RNA sequence: GGGGGCGUAGCUCAGCCGGUUAGAGCGCUGCCCUGUCACGGCAGAGGUCGCGGGUUCGAGUCCCGUCGCUCCCGCCA
């Protein structure tokens, strides 16, 4: 018999159907037995009268344990007594495909770390499933937008022969008789695609950061969304792309899952107005101080508390959840960020904050070879190991820029989750390599 | 790497100024219950109080060390 999804049962009243899923609850009474079965589309009640003495099927129901994988067959009946959708299955056959041990190691209210130990059990909960449905929708909407705009999808190597920026946060791995590094970013390669004349590229893929970070928004491996665009005039073009792209993604996610997100996570998804507010780093510090907050001194990036305070201020003043912070000093940006002509101590760069968390770093890149070399020297970067990268700019590179975007941070904010581990299928951190 | 908090039953937690037999809810096992739907009732099992050392007549409780978790900072997306 073909498998019916629980969502479809209301159209199958009177039919004999087979439902396959997990036992959510067994209520085994004197005269009646009820089994609540869960599949990926919902919950359904199966009901069975108890014979005296109990029949084989009755005994099989009595022996069921929660979370066992089962196949149940019966006739769909409408019954207004059933609070679960007014429907039930008159059970006539039961197959235990795989029994669950009686005592479960985790519950919905277990500590996150324990839930990750038993992640597959945790992910059986419909609210956890919703996270990944939203992720699927969000990524699809991103691709929709990119394709409509002529972007090419990239798959860059994750093994690298040298550090792409500073060596500090790289994982070193054995690579035959030498050492390799795991890519911390596709940065250099997407710039190579610019030199290759690809025009506009994106990549959704894993990046690796060897930071011993113990926060709710860091992991050692995460999915990065990277975009790079040629023939721009300034970083403003990159921001203009990003805000339009993000507004599209949030529109689609809200259309598709808005009510479910609100019901499940008590979070309202607000589709942002375009353009997003922009503020230079220096002005943001002034704003913070005028509002009575501390702000880091010149030459320093905002710290997390000031990022949160700034987002709150922008929300008050502009009614907007997103903020582009622009024009970071060269001291806190890599050598390849383009510098302003009027003030070479500032870069043509930006961060994007959403509700106080950093989603993106982006910039116009320096595409002029001599200038790039000068900036590398200025930042005391050893150019020998990255000469292959510098070569990209020797034979005609277009002006270009782009951004890196943390997919998990986006999901975390969209769903009102407090930790990237909640929205990562399997979290990887300094002490977490399993499961 | 620095700072704070936490570690007690399968799960979530309580345990006071150190005191003799370590508790609760959920779950589990058994029995009872005319349709439950967070079902209900009765009974029961279940503990190396993270680990090691110390102080004390006596340590879940105090001290030192250690391991793990967690949040914040640094670092970043």
Coordinates of C-alpha atoms (C1' of nucleotides) in Angstrom, one line a residue:
Chain A
X1 CA 0.0 0.0 0.0
X2 CA 1.4 3.4 -0.8
X3 CA 2.2 5.8 2.0
X4 CA -0.2 8.6 2.7
X5 CA 1.1 11.8 4.3
X6 CA -0.8 12.9 7.4
X7 CA -1.4 16.3 5.8
X8 CA -3.5 14.5 3.1
X9 CA -5.7 12.5 5.4
X10 CA -8.6 15.1 5.4
X11 CA -9.0 14.3 1.7
X12 CA -9.1 10.6 2.3
X13 CA -12.0 10.1 4.7
X14 CA -13.5 6.7 4.1
X15 CA -10.4 5.3 2.5
X16 CA -8.1 2.7 3.9
X17 CA -4.6 4.3 4.1
X18 CA -1.1 3.5 5.4
X19 CA 0.7 6.1 7.4
X20 CA 4.4 5.8 8.2
X21 CA 6.1 7.8 10.9
X22 CA 7.0 7.9 14.6
X23 CA 5.0 7.1 17.7
X24 CA 4.4 10.4 19.5
X25 CA 2.2 9.1 22.3
X26 CA 0.4 5.9 23.3
X27 CA -2.7 6.2 25.5
X28 CA -3.5 2.6 26.4
X29 CA -6.8 2.4 28.3
X30 CA -9.1 -0.3 29.5
X31 CA -11.4 -0.3 26.5
X32 CA -9.7 1.9 23.9
X33 CA -6.2 2.5 22.7
X34 CA -5.0 5.6 21.0
X35 CA -1.7 6.1 19.2
X36 CA -0.6 9.5 18.0
X37 CA 1.6 9.1 15.0
X38 CA 3.9 11.9 13.6
X39 CA 5.3 12.2 10.1
X40 CA 7.0 15.1 8.5
X41 CA 3.6 16.7 7.7
X42 CA 1.8 16.5 11.0
X43 CA 0.2 14.4 13.7
X44 CA -2.7 11.9 13.4
X45 CA -4.5 9.7 15.9
X46 CA -5.0 6.0 15.3
X47 CA -7.7 4.4 17.4
X48 CA -8.4 0.7 18.3
X49 CA -11.1 -0.8 20.5
X50 CA -9.7 -3.3 23.0
X51 CA -11.0 -6.9 22.9
X52 CA -11.5 -8.9 26.1
X53 CA -9.1 -10.6 26.3
X54 CA -6.9 -8.2 24.3
X55 CA -6.1 -9.4 20.8
X56 CA -2.8 -9.6 19.1
X57 CA -3.1 -6.0 17.7
X58 CA -4.0 -4.7 21.1
X59 CA -0.9 -6.3 22.6
X60 CA 1.2 -4.8 19.8
X61 CA -0.2 -1.3 20.6
X62 CA 0.4 -1.8 24.3
X63 CA 4.1 -2.7 23.6
X64 CA 4.7 0.4 21.5
X65 CA 7.3 2.8 22.8
X66 CA 7.5 6.5 22.0
X67 CA 9.6 7.5 19.0
X68 CA 9.4 4.0 17.5
X69 CA 9.3 4.0 13.7
X70 CA 6.0 2.5 12.6
X71 CA 3.7 1.8 9.7
X72 CA 0.0 2.0 10.6
X73 CA -2.9 1.1 8.4
X74 CA -6.6 1.8 8.8
X75 CA -9.6 3.6 7.6
X76 CA -9.8 7.3 7.8
X77 CA -12.8 8.4 9.8
X78 CA -14.1 11.9 10.6
X79 CA -15.0 12.1 14.3
X80 CA -15.7 15.5 15.9
X81 CA -14.6 14.0 19.3
X82 CA -11.0 14.0 18.0
X83 CA -9.3 17.3 18.9
X84 CA -6.5 16.5 16.5
X85 CA -8.1 17.7 13.3
X86 CA -11.4 15.8 13.8
X87 CA -10.0 12.8 12.1
X88 CA -8.7 9.5 13.1
X89 CA -7.5 6.2 11.7
X90 CA -9.4 3.1 12.7
X91 CA -6.4 0.9 13.1
X92 CA -6.4 -2.5 11.5
X93 CA -2.7 -3.2 11.1
X94 CA 0.5 -2.1 12.8
X95 CA 4.1 -2.8 11.9
X96 CA 7.0 -1.7 14.1
X97 CA 9.7 -0.9 11.6
X98 CA 12.2 0.0 14.2
X99 CA 11.5 0.1 18.0
X100 CA 12.8 3.0 20.1
X101 CA 14.2 2.1 23.5
X102 CA 11.8 3.1 26.2
X103 CA 13.7 5.9 27.9
X104 CA 14.7 8.7 25.7
X105 CA 18.0 10.5 26.2
X106 CA 16.7 14.0 25.3
X107 CA 13.6 16.1 25.6
X108 CA 12.5 19.3 24.0
X109 CA 13.7 21.2 27.1
X110 CA 17.0 19.5 27.3
X111 CA 20.2 21.6 27.3
X112 CA 21.4 22.5 23.8
X113 CA 24.6 20.6 24.1
X114 CA 22.7 17.4 25.0
X115 CA 20.3 18.0 22.2
X116 CA 23.2 18.2 19.8
X117 CA 24.6 14.9 21.2
X118 CA 21.3 13.4 20.1
X119 CA 20.7 15.8 17.2
X120 CA 18.6 13.4 15.1
X121 CA 16.2 13.0 17.9
X122 CA 16.0 16.8 18.4
X123 CA 15.5 17.4 14.7
X124 CA 12.4 15.2 14.7
X125 CA 10.5 18.0 16.4
X126 CA 8.4 20.0 13.9
X127 CA 9.8 23.3 15.1
X128 CA 13.4 22.2 14.4
X129 CA 12.3 20.9 11.0
X130 CA 10.8 24.4 10.2
X131 CA 14.3 25.8 10.6
X132 CA 15.5 23.7 7.7
X133 CA 12.4 24.3 5.6
X134 CA 13.1 28.1 6.0
X135 CA 16.7 27.6 5.1
X136 CA 15.7 25.7 1.9
X137 CA 13.3 28.5 1.0
X138 CA 15.8 31.2 1.7
X139 CA 18.6 29.6 -0.4
X140 CA 16.2 29.0 -3.2
X141 CA 15.1 32.7 -3.1
X142 CA 18.8 33.8 -3.2
X143 CA 19.4 31.6 -6.2
X144 CA 16.3 32.9 -7.9
X145 CA 17.6 36.4 -7.5
X146 CA 21.1 35.6 -8.7
X147 CA 19.9 33.8 -11.7
X148 CA 17.6 36.6 -12.7
X149 CA 20.7 38.9 -12.5
X150 CA 23.0 36.8 -14.6
X151 CA 25.2 35.4 -11.8
X152 CA 27.4 32.3 -12.2
X153 CA 27.6 29.8 -9.3
X154 CA 31.1 29.0 -8.1
X155 CA 32.5 26.0 -6.3
X156 CA 35.9 27.0 -5.1
X157 CA 38.5 24.6 -3.5
X158 CA 38.5 24.2 0.2
X159 CA 42.1 23.0 0.3
X160 CA 44.5 25.8 0.0
X161 CA 48.3 25.9 -0.2
X162 CA 48.7 29.1 1.8
X163 CA 46.7 31.4 4.0
X164 CA 44.4 33.7 2.2
X165 CA 44.6 36.5 4.8
X166 CA 46.3 36.1 8.2
X167 CA 47.6 32.7 9.3
X168 CA 46.0 32.9 12.7
X169 CA 42.6 31.3 12.1
X170 CA 43.5 28.6 9.6
X171 CA 43.2 24.9 10.1
X172 CA 46.3 23.0 9.0
X173 CA 45.7 19.6 7.4
X174 CA 48.0 16.9 6.1
X175 CA 48.1 16.9 2.4
X176 CA 50.2 13.9 1.1
X177 CA 53.8 14.9 1.9
X178 CA 53.1 18.5 2.7
X179 CA 50.7 20.8 4.5
X180 CA 47.5 22.4 3.3
X181 CA 45.0 24.7 4.9
X182 CA 41.2 24.6 4.9
X183 CA 39.7 27.7 3.2
X184 CA 38.5 30.3 5.7
X185 CA 36.8 32.1 2.8
X186 CA 36.5 31.9 -1.0
X187 CA 37.6 35.5 -1.2
X188 CA 40.6 35.1 -3.4
X189 CA 38.9 32.7 -5.8
X190 CA 35.8 34.7 -6.3
X191 CA 38.1 37.6 -7.2
X192 CA 39.8 35.3 -9.7
X193 CA 36.4 34.8 -11.3
X194 CA 36.3 38.6 -11.7
X195 CA 39.7 38.5 -13.5
X196 CA 38.3 35.6 -15.5
X197 CA 35.5 37.9 -16.7
X198 CA 32.6 36.0 -15.1
X199 CA 31.1 39.3 -14.2
X200 CA 28.9 38.3 -11.3
X201 CA 29.4 35.2 -9.1
X202 CA 28.1 33.6 -6.0
X203 CA 29.0 30.6 -3.9
X204 CA 27.2 28.9 -1.0
X205 CA 29.6 26.7 0.7
X206 CA 31.5 25.7 3.8
X207 CA 34.3 27.9 5.3
X208 CA 36.6 26.9 8.2
X209 CA 37.8 29.2 11.0
X210 CA 40.2 27.9 13.6
X211 CA 39.1 30.5 16.1
X212 CA 38.7 29.2 19.6
X213 CA 35.5 31.2 19.9
X214 CA 33.0 30.4 22.6
X215 CA 30.0 32.5 21.7
X216 CA 26.4 31.9 20.5
X217 CA 27.3 33.2 17.1
X218 CA 30.5 31.5 16.1
X219 CA 31.4 28.1 14.8
X220 CA 34.5 26.6 13.3
X221 CA 32.8 25.4 10.2
X222 CA 29.8 27.2 8.7
X223 CA 28.0 27.9 5.5
X224 CA 29.1 31.2 3.9
X225 CA 27.2 32.9 1.2
X226 CA 29.6 34.9 -1.0
X227 CA 28.9 37.3 -3.8
X228 CA 31.3 39.2 -6.0
X229 CA 30.3 41.8 -8.7
X230 CA 32.4 43.3 -11.5
X231 CA 32.4 46.8 -13.1
X232 CA 31.1 48.6 -10.0
X233 CA 31.8 52.2 -9.3
X234 CA 32.1 51.9 -5.5
X235 CA 31.1 49.7 -2.5
X236 CA 27.7 51.5 -2.8
X237 CA 26.9 49.3 -5.8
X238 CA 27.6 46.2 -3.7
X239 CA 25.4 47.5 -0.9
X240 CA 22.6 48.3 -3.3
X241 CA 22.8 44.8 -4.7
X242 CA 22.8 43.2 -1.2
X243 CA 19.8 45.1 0.1
X244 CA 17.7 44.3 -2.9
X245 CA 18.7 40.7 -2.8
X246 CA 18.0 40.4 0.9
X247 CA 14.7 42.1 0.6
X248 CA 13.7 39.6 -2.0
X249 CA 14.8 36.7 0.2
X250 CA 12.9 38.0 3.2
X251 CA 9.8 38.6 1.1
X252 CA 9.8 35.0 -0.2
X253 CA 10.5 33.6 3.3
X254 CA 7.7 35.6 4.8
X255 CA 5.3 34.6 2.0
X256 CA 6.1 31.0 2.4
X257 CA 6.6 30.6 6.2
X258 CA 5.6 33.9 7.8
X259 CA 2.6 32.5 9.8
X260 CA 4.5 29.3 10.7
X261 CA 7.5 31.3 11.9
X262 CA 5.3 33.6 14.0
X263 CA 3.3 30.7 15.5
X264 CA 6.4 28.6 16.2
X265 CA 9.0 31.1 17.2
X266 CA 7.0 34.1 18.2
X267 CA 9.0 36.2 15.8
X268 CA 7.6 38.5 13.2
X269 CA 9.5 38.7 10.0
X270 CA 9.7 42.3 8.7
X271 CA 10.4 42.7 5.0
X272 CA 12.9 45.6 5.0
X273 CA 12.4 48.8 3.1
X274 CA 15.1 49.6 0.5
X275 CA 17.5 51.3 0.8
X276 CA 18.7 50.3 4.2
X277 CA 20.0 53.0 6.5
X278 CA 23.7 53.7 6.1
X279 CA 26.1 55.3 8.6
X280 CA 29.8 55.6 8.6
X281 CA 31.7 54.0 11.3
X282 CA 32.8 57.4 12.7
X283 CA 29.2 58.8 12.6
X284 CA 27.9 55.6 14.3
X285 CA 30.3 56.2 17.2
X286 CA 29.1 59.8 17.5
X287 CA 25.5 58.6 17.5
X288 CA 26.3 56.1 20.2
X289 CA 28.0 58.6 22.4
X290 CA 25.3 61.2 21.9
X291 CA 22.8 58.6 23.0
X292 CA 24.9 57.9 26.2
X293 CA 26.5 54.7 25.1
X294 CA 30.2 53.8 25.2
X295 CA 31.8 53.5 21.8
X296 CA 35.3 52.2 20.9
X297 CA 38.0 54.7 20.1
X298 CA 39.3 55.8 16.6
X299 CA 40.9 53.0 14.6
X300 CA 38.7 50.3 16.3
X301 CA 35.7 48.4 15.0
X302 CA 32.4 48.4 16.9
X303 CA 32.3 45.8 19.7
X304 CA 29.2 43.6 20.1
X305 CA 27.5 45.8 22.7
X306 CA 27.9 48.8 20.5
X307 CA 26.6 46.9 17.5
X308 CA 23.5 46.0 19.5
X309 CA 23.1 49.6 20.7
X310 CA 23.5 51.0 17.2
X311 CA 20.9 48.7 15.8
X312 CA 18.5 49.8 18.5
X313 CA 19.2 53.4 17.8
X314 CA 18.7 53.0 14.0
X315 CA 15.5 51.2 14.8
X316 CA 14.3 54.1 16.9
X317 CA 15.3 56.8 14.4
X318 CA 14.6 55.1 11.1
X319 CA 12.2 52.2 12.0
X320 CA 14.6 49.9 10.3
X321 CA 16.2 46.6 11.5
X322 CA 19.1 46.7 9.1
X323 CA 22.1 49.0 9.1
X324 CA 25.1 49.3 6.8
X325 CA 28.1 50.6 8.7
X326 CA 30.6 52.0 6.2
X327 CA 34.1 53.4 5.7
X328 CA 36.1 51.3 8.1
X329 CA 39.7 52.5 8.7
X330 CA 42.5 50.5 7.0
X331 CA 43.6 49.4 10.5
X332 CA 40.7 47.0 10.8
X333 CA 40.4 45.9 7.2
X334 CA 42.5 43.6 5.0
X335 CA 45.0 44.9 2.5
X336 CA 42.8 44.2 -0.5
X337 CA 40.0 46.6 0.5
X338 CA 40.0 49.7 -1.7
X339 CA 40.9 52.9 0.0
X340 CA 39.1 56.2 -0.4
X341 CA 40.9 58.7 -2.7
X342 CA 40.0 61.7 -0.5
X343 CA 41.1 59.9 2.7
X344 CA 43.4 56.9 2.2
X345 CA 43.1 55.9 5.9
X346 CA 39.5 54.8 5.2
X347 CA 38.4 51.9 3.1
X348 CA 35.4 51.6 0.7
X349 CA 34.0 48.9 2.9
X350 CA 30.9 48.1 4.9
X351 CA 29.4 45.7 7.5
X352 CA 25.7 44.9 7.6
X353 CA 24.0 44.6 10.9
X354 CA 20.6 43.0 11.5
X355 CA 19.1 43.4 14.9
X356 CA 22.5 43.9 16.4
X357 CA 24.4 41.1 14.8
X358 CA 27.0 41.2 12.1
X359 CA 25.7 39.4 9.0
X360 CA 28.1 40.7 6.3
X361 CA 31.5 42.2 5.6
X362 CA 31.9 43.6 2.2
X363 CA 34.0 46.1 0.2
X364 CA 35.1 47.3 -3.1
X365 CA 38.4 45.5 -3.8
X366 CA 41.6 47.0 -4.9
X367 CA 42.0 45.8 -8.5
X368 CA 45.0 47.9 -9.5
X369 CA 48.1 45.7 -9.2
X370 CA 50.6 48.4 -8.1
X371 CA 48.2 49.9 -5.6
X372 CA 47.4 46.4 -4.3
X373 CA 51.1 45.6 -3.8
X374 CA 51.6 48.9 -2.1
X375 CA 48.7 48.2 0.3
X376 CA 50.0 44.7 1.0
X377 CA 53.4 46.2 1.9
X378 CA 51.7 48.9 4.0
X379 CA 49.9 46.1 5.9
X380 CA 53.1 44.1 6.2
X381 CA 51.6 41.2 4.3
X382 CA 54.1 38.6 3.1
X383 CA 53.3 38.6 -0.6
X384 CA 55.4 35.6 -1.6
X385 CA 52.8 32.9 -0.7
X386 CA 50.0 34.8 -2.3
X387 CA 51.7 35.8 -5.5
X388 CA 49.2 33.6 -7.4
X389 CA 46.4 35.9 -6.1
X390 CA 48.3 39.1 -6.9
X391 CA 48.8 37.8 -10.4
X392 CA 45.0 38.0 -10.9
X393 CA 45.5 41.7 -11.3
X394 CA 48.3 41.8 -13.8
X395 CA 46.5 41.2 -17.0
X396 CA 43.3 43.3 -16.9
X397 CA 41.1 43.0 -13.8
X398 CA 37.8 44.9 -13.7
X399 CA 36.8 47.1 -10.8
X400 CA 34.8 44.8 -8.5
X401 CA 33.6 44.2 -5.0
X402 CA 31.5 41.9 -3.0
X403 CA 30.6 40.5 0.4
X404 CA 30.6 37.5 2.6
X405 CA 27.4 36.6 4.4
X406 CA 26.8 34.2 7.3
X407 CA 23.9 32.0 6.4
X408 CA 23.5 30.6 9.9
X409 CA 23.4 34.1 11.4
X410 CA 20.7 35.1 8.9
X411 CA 18.6 32.1 10.0
X412 CA 19.2 32.7 13.6
X413 CA 17.9 36.2 13.3
X414 CA 15.0 35.3 11.0
X415 CA 13.8 32.7 13.5
X416 CA 14.5 34.5 16.7
X417 CA 17.0 31.8 17.8
X418 CA 19.6 32.7 20.3
X419 CA 22.4 30.4 19.0
X420 CA 23.8 29.5 15.6
X421 CA 24.0 25.9 16.9
X422 CA 20.2 25.8 16.8
X423 CA 20.1 26.5 13.1
X424 CA 23.1 24.5 12.1
X425 CA 22.4 20.9 11.0
X426 CA 25.5 19.7 12.8
X427 CA 27.4 22.3 14.8
X428 CA 31.2 22.3 14.7
X429 CA 33.1 24.1 17.5
X430 CA 36.4 24.0 19.3
X431 CA 35.2 21.0 21.4
X432 CA 32.6 19.6 19.0
X433 CA 33.4 17.1 16.3
X434 CA 30.6 14.7 16.9
X435 CA 28.2 13.6 15.8
Chain B
rG1 C1' 43.3 33.0 25.3
rG2 C1' 40.7 36.3 29.6
rG3 C1' 36.2 36.7 32.9
rG4 C1' 31.3 35.0 35.0
rG5 C1' 27.8 30.9 35.8
rC6 C1' 26.8 25.7 35.9
rG7 C1' 27.7 20.1 36.6
rU8 C1' 22.6 16.0 41.8
rA9 C1' 17.7 9.9 38.8
rG10 C1' 16.7 8.5 31.6
rC11 C1' 15.1 14.2 31.1
rU12 C1' 14.3 19.2 33.7
rC13 C1' 15.5 20.8 38.3
rA14 C1' 15.2 21.7 44.2
rG15 C1' 18.5 20.6 48.1
rC16 C1' 18.8 26.7 53.6
rC17 C1' 24.1 28.1 58.4
rG18 C1' 28.0 21.3 56.7
rG19 C1' 24.3 17.0 60.2
rU20 C1' 22.7 11.1 60.1
rU21 C1' 17.6 7.5 55.2
rA22 C1' 19.5 13.0 48.9
rG23 C1' 13.9 15.0 47.0
rA24 C1' 10.1 16.9 43.2
rG25 C1' 7.9 17.0 38.2
rC26 C1' 8.2 14.4 33.6
rG27 C1' 9.6 9.7 31.7
rC28 C1' 10.0 4.3 32.8
rU29 C1' 7.8 -0.6 35.1
rG30 C1' 3.3 -3.0 37.1
rC31 C1' -1.9 -2.7 38.3
rC32 C1' -6.6 0.1 37.7
rC33 C1' -9.6 3.3 34.4
rU34 C1' -16.2 3.3 28.2
rG35 C1' -13.1 7.9 23.5
rU36 C1' -8.3 9.5 25.4
rC37 C1' -6.4 13.9 23.3
rA38 C1' -0.6 17.6 28.4
rC39 C1' -5.8 11.6 29.8
rG40 C1' -6.5 10.3 35.0
rG41 C1' -5.7 7.0 39.7
rC42 C1' -2.6 3.6 42.8
rA43 C1' 2.1 1.3 43.6
rG44 C1' 7.2 0.6 42.3
rA45 C1' 12.1 0.7 40.3
rG46 C1' 15.9 4.1 39.4
rG47 C1' 21.7 8.1 42.3
rU48 C1' 29.8 6.8 42.1
rC49 C1' 25.7 14.2 43.8
rG50 C1' 31.3 15.2 36.9
rC51 C1' 36.3 13.3 38.6
rG52 C1' 40.7 13.6 42.1
rG53 C1' 42.5 15.4 46.5
rG54 C1' 41.9 18.2 51.1
rU55 C1' 39.5 20.5 55.7
rU56 C1' 36.0 18.3 59.4
rC57 C1' 33.5 13.8 64.3
rG58 C1' 30.6 14.4 59.7
rA59 C1' 30.9 17.1 52.8
rG60 C1' 25.9 17.1 47.5
rU61 C1' 27.0 21.6 50.6
rC62 C1' 33.5 24.4 52.4
rC63 C1' 38.8 24.6 50.0
rC64 C1' 42.4 23.2 46.0
rG65 C1' 43.1 20.9 41.4
rU66 C1' 41.0 18.8 37.0
rC67 C1' 37.4 17.7 33.1
rG68 C1' 33.1 19.1 30.7
rC69 C1' 29.1 22.6 29.5
rU70 C1' 27.4 27.6 29.0
rC71 C1' 27.3 32.9 28.4
rC72 C1' 30.2 37.4 27.9
rC73 C1' 34.9 39.6 26.0
rG74 C1' 38.7 39.0 22.2
rC75 C1' 38.3 37.2 16.9
rC76 C1' 34.8 37.3 13.1
rA77 C1' 30.3 35.9 9.1

